mmCIF file of C-alpha atoms in Angstrom:
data_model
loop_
_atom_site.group_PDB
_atom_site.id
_atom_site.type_symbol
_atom_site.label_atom_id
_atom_site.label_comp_id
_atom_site.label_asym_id
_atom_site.label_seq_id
_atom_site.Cartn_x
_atom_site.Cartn_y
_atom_site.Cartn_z
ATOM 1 C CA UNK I 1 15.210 2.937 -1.855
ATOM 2 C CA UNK I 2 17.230 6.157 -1.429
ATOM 3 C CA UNK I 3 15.187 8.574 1.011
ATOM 4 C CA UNK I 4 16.997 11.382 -1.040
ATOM 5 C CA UNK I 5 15.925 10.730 -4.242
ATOM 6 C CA UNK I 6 14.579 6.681 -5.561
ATOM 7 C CA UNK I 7 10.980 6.278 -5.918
ATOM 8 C CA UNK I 8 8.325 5.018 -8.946
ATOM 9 C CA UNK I 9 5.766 7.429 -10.351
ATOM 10 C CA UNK I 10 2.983 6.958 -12.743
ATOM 11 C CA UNK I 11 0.547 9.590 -14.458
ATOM 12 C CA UNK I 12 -2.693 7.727 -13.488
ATOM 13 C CA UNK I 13 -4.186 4.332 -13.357
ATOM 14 C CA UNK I 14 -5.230 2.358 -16.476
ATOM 15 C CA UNK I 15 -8.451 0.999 -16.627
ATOM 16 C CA UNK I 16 -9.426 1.859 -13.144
ATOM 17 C CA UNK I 17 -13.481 2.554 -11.711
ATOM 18 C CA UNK I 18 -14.497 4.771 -8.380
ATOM 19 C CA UNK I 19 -15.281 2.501 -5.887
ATOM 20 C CA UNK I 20 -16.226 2.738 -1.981
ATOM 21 C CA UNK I 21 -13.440 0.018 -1.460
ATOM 22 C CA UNK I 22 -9.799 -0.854 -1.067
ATOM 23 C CA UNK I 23 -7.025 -3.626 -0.386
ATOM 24 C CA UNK I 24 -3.654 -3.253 -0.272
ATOM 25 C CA UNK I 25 -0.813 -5.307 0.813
ATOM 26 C CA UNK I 26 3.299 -3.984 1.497
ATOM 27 C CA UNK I 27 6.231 -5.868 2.411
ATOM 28 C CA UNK I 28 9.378 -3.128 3.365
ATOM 29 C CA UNK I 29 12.428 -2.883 5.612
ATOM 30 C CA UNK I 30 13.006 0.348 6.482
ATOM 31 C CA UNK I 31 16.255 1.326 7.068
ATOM 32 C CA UNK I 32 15.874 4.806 8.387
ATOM 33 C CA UNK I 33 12.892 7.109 9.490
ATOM 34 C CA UNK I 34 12.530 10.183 7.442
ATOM 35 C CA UNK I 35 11.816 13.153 8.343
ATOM 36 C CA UNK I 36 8.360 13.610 7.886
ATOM 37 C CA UNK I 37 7.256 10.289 6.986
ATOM 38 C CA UNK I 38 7.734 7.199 5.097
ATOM 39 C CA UNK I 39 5.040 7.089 2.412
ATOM 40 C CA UNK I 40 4.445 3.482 0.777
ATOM 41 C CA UNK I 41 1.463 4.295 -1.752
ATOM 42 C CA UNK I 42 0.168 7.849 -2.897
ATOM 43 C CA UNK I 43 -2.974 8.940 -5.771
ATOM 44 C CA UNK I 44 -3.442 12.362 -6.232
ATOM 45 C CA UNK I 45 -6.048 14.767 -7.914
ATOM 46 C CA UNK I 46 -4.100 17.684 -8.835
ATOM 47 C CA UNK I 47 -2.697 18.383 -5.553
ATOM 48 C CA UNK I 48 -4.868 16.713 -3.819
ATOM 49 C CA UNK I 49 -4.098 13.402 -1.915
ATOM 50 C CA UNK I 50 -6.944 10.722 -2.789
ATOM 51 C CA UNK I 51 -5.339 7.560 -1.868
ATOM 52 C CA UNK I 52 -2.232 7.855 1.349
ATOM 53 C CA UNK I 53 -0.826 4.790 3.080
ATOM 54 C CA UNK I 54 2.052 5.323 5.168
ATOM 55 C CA UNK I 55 4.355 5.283 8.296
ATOM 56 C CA UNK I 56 4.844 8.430 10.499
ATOM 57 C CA UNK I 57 8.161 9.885 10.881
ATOM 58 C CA UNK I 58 9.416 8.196 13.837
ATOM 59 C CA UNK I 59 7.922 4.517 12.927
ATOM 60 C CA UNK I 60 5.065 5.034 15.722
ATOM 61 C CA UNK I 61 2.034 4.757 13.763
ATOM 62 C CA UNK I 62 1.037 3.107 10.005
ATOM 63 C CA UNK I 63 -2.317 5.045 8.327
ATOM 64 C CA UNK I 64 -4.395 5.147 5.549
ATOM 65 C CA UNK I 65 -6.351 8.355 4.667
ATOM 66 C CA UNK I 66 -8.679 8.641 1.689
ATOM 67 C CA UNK I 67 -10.197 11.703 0.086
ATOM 68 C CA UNK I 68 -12.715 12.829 -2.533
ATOM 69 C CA UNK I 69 -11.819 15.709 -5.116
ATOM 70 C CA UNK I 70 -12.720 18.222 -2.998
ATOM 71 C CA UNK I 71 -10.131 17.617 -0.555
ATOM 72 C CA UNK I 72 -12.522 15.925 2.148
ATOM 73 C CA UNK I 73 -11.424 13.036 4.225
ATOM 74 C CA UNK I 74 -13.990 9.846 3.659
ATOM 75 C CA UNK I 75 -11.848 7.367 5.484
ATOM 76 C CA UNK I 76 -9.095 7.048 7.748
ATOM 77 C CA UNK I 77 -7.571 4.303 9.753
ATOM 78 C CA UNK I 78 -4.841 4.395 11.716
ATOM 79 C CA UNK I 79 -2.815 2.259 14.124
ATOM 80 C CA UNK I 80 -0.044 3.313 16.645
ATOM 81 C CA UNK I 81 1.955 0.133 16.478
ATOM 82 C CA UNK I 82 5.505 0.943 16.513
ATOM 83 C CA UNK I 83 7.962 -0.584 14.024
ATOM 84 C CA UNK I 84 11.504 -1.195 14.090
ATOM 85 C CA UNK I 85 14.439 -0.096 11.862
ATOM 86 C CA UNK I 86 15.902 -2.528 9.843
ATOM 87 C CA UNK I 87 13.065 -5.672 10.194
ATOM 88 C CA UNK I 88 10.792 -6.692 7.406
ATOM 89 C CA UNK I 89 7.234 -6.522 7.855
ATOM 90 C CA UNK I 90 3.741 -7.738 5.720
ATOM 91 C CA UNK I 91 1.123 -4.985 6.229
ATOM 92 C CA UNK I 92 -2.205 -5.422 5.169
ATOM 93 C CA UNK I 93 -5.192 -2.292 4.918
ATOM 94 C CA UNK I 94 -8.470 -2.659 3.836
ATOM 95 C CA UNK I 95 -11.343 -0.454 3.992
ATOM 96 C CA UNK I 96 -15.393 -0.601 3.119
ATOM 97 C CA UNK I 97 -16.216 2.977 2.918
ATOM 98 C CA UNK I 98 -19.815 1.145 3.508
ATOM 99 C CA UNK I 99 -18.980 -0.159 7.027
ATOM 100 C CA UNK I 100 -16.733 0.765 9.516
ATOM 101 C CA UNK I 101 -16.872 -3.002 10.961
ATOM 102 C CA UNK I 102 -14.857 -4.095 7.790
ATOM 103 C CA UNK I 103 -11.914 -1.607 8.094
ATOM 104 C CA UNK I 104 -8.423 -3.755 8.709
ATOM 105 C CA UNK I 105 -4.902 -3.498 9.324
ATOM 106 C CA UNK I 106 -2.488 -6.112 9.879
ATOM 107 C CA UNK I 107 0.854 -6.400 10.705
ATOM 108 C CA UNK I 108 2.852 -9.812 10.064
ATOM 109 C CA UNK I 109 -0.630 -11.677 9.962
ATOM 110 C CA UNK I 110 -1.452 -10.156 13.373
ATOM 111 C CA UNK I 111 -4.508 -7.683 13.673
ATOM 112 C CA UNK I 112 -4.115 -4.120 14.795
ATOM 113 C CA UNK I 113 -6.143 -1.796 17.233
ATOM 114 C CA UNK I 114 -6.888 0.957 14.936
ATOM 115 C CA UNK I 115 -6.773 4.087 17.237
ATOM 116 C CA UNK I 116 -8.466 6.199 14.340
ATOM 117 C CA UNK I 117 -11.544 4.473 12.327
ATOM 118 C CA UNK I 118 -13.630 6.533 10.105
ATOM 119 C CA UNK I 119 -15.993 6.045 6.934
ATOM 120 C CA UNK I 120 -18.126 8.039 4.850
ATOM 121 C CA UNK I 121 -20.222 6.305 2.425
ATOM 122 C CA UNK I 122 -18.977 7.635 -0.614
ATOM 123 C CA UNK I 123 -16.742 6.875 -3.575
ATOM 124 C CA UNK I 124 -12.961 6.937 -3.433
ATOM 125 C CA UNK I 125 -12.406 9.017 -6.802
ATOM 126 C CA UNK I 126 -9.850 6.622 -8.471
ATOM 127 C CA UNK I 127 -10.834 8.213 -12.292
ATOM 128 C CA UNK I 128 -9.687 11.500 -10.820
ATOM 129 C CA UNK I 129 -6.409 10.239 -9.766
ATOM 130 C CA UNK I 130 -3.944 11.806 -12.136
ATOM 131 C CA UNK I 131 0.055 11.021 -9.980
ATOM 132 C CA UNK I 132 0.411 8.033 -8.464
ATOM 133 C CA UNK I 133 3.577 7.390 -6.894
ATOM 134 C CA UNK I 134 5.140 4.401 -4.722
ATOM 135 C CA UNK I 135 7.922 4.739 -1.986
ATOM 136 C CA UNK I 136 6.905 9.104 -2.345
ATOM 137 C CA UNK I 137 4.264 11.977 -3.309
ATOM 138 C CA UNK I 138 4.502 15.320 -4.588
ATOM 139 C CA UNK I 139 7.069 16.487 -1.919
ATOM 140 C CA UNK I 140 10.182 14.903 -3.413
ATOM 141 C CA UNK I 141 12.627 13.458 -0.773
ATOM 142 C CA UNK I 142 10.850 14.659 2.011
ATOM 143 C CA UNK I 143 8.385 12.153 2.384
ATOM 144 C CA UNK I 144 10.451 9.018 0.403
ATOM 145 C CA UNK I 145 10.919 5.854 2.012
ATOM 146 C CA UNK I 146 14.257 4.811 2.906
ATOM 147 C CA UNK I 147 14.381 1.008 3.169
ATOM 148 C CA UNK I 148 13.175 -1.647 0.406
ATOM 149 C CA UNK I 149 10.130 -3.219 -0.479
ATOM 150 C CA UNK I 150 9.062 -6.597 -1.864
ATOM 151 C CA UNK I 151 5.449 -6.173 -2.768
ATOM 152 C CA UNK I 152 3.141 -3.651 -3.377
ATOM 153 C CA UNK I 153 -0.173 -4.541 -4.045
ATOM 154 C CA UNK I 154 -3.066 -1.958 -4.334
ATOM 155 C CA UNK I 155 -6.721 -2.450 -5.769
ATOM 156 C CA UNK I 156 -10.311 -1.030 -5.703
ATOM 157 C CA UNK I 157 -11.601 -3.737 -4.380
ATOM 158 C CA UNK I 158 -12.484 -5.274 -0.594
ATOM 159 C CA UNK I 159 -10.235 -8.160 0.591
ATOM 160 C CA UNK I 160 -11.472 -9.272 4.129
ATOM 161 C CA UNK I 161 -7.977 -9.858 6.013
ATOM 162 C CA UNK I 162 -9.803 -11.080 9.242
ATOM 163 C CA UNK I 163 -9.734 -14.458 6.959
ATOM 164 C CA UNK I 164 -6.429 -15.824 7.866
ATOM 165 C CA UNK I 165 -7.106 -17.850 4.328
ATOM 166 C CA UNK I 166 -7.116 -14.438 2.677
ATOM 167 C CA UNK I 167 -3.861 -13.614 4.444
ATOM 168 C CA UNK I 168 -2.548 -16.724 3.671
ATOM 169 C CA UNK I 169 -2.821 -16.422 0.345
ATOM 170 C CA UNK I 170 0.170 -13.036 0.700
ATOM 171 C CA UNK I 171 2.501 -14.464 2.760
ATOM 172 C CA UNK I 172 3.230 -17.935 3.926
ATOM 173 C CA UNK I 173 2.962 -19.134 7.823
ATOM 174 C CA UNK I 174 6.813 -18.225 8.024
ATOM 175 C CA UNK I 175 5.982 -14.404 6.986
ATOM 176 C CA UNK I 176 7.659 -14.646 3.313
ATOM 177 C CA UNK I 177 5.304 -12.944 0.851
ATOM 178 C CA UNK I 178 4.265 -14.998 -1.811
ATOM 179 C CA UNK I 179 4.141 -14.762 -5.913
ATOM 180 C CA UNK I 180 0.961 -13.402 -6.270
ATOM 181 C CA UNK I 181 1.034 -14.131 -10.125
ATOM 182 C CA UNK I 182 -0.619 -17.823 -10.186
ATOM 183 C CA UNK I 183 -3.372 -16.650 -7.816
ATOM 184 C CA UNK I 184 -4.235 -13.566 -10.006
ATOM 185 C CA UNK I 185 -4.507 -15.564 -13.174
ATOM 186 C CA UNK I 186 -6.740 -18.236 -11.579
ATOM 187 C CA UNK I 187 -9.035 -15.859 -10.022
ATOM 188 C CA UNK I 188 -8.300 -16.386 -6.194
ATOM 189 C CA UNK I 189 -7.099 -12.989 -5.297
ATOM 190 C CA UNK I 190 -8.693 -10.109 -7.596
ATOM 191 C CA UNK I 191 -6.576 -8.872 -10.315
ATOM 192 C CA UNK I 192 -5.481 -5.854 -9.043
ATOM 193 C CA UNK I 193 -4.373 -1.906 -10.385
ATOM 194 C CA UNK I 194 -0.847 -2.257 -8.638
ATOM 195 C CA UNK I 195 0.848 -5.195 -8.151
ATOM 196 C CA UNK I 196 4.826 -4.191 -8.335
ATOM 197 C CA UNK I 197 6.724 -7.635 -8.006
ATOM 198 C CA UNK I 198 10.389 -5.995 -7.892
ATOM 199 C CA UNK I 199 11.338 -8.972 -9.881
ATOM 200 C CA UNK I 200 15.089 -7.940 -10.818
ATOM 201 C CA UNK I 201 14.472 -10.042 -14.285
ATOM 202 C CA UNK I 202 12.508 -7.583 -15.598
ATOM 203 C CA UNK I 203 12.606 -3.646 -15.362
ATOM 204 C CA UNK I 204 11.694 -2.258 -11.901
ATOM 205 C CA UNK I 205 8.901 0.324 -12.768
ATOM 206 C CA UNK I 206 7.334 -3.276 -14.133
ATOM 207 C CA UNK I 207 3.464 -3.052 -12.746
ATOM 208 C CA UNK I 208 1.949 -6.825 -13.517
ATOM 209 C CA UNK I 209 -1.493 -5.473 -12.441
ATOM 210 C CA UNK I 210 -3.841 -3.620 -14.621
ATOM 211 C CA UNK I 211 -2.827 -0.073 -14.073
ATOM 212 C CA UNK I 212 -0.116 0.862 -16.202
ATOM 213 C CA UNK I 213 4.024 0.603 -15.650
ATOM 214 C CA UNK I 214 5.824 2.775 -13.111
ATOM 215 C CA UNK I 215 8.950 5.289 -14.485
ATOM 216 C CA UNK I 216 11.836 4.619 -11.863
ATOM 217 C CA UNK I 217 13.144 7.870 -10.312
ATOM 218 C CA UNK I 218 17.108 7.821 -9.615
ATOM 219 C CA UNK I 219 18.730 4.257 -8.717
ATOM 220 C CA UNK I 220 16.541 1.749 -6.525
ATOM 221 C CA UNK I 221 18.750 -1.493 -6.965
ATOM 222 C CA UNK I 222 17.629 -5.066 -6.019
ATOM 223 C CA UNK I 223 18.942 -6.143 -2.484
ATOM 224 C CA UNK I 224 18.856 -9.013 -0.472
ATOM 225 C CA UNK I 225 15.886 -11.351 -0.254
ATOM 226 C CA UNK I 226 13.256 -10.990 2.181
ATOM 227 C CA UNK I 227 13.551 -12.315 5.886
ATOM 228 C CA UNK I 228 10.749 -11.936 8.376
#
């Protein structure tokens, strides 16, 4: 990704039902921090924000924020781990708008201190959602990520990834994510909304969950392989 100008962008989600739940699951490099911040997965309402996961400007702290439609926060995590430039890492987020014991974030299989932790038992409005971008949101280049990615996977469900089986089943014991693809089909990992492979067989913007294909914005090429 170009921070001035790649990203993919979608209209809404396909086939997608509220829910007080989420998992999601990134692997990037970023080569640069961006001024403002490097965001990995946005939803939005109109110009609302439902669904943010992403990396503050400097690389000091990875978050999560959820909203409903009218603009309230229902859950938030956050964790001030710092990242480097140029490294790949797997992060894994999930939340149980039910429980606050359940929220999760990992980094390269090991689990955060989340310096921000709050739930409000309510629906995430995912049949509201009408933008959904990855690698940006609604404010162009300023908040693109400048690096590359290797998965994205986003769903509306709850993944417990204090199971080092259920982190296992993402990336390998070495760090390198895995092909989700065999898993989803035989029912071990839920068959998620967004599940963007980057394969560079197929087109980019390909989305091999159940939400819809991504339009590709500019040029984001296919790079080197991944290596934690």
């Amino acid at each position: 990704f170009d921070a001035a100008s790649d990203w993919f962008y979608r209209s809404s989600l396909s086939g997608v039902s509220n829910s007080k739940h989420f998992s999601a699951v990134f692997a990037f490099n970023i080569d640069a921090w961006t001024t403002g911040k490097e965001r990995l997965f946005t939803c939005m309402y109109g110009n609302k924000e439902i669904v943010t996961i992403e990396i503050n400007g400097s690389g000091t702290e990875i978050n999560s924020r959820l909203k409903n439609t009218s603009n309230s926060t229902i859950g938030y995590i956050a964790s001030n781990q710092s990242l480097s430039l140029n490294q790949w890492y797997v992060v894994m987020l999930c939340m149980d708008l039910t429980d606050s014991n359940k929220s999760r974030i990992y980094i390269d299989s090991v689990n955060q201190t989340l310096n921000s932790n709050t739930v409000v038992n309510e629906n995430i409005p995912y049949t509201s959602v009408n933008n959904v971008w990855v690698g940006n949101d609604d404010a162009g280049a300023n908040n693109t990520s400048d690096g590359s990615f290797a998965i994205c996977y986003y769903n509306n469900t709850y993944i417990d990834f204090s199971q080092e089986t259920n982190r296992h089943k993402f990336a390998d014991q070495l760090g390198y994510p895995k092909n989700l693809t065999q898993q989803i089909e035989d029912g071990d990992i839920p068959n998620p909304l967004v599940y963007m492979k980057f394969d560079p067989t197929v087109s980019l913007g390909t989305n091999s969950g159940t939400g819809g294909d991504f339009s590709v914005t500019a040029t984001p090429i296919s790079g080197a392989d991944v290596d934690p």
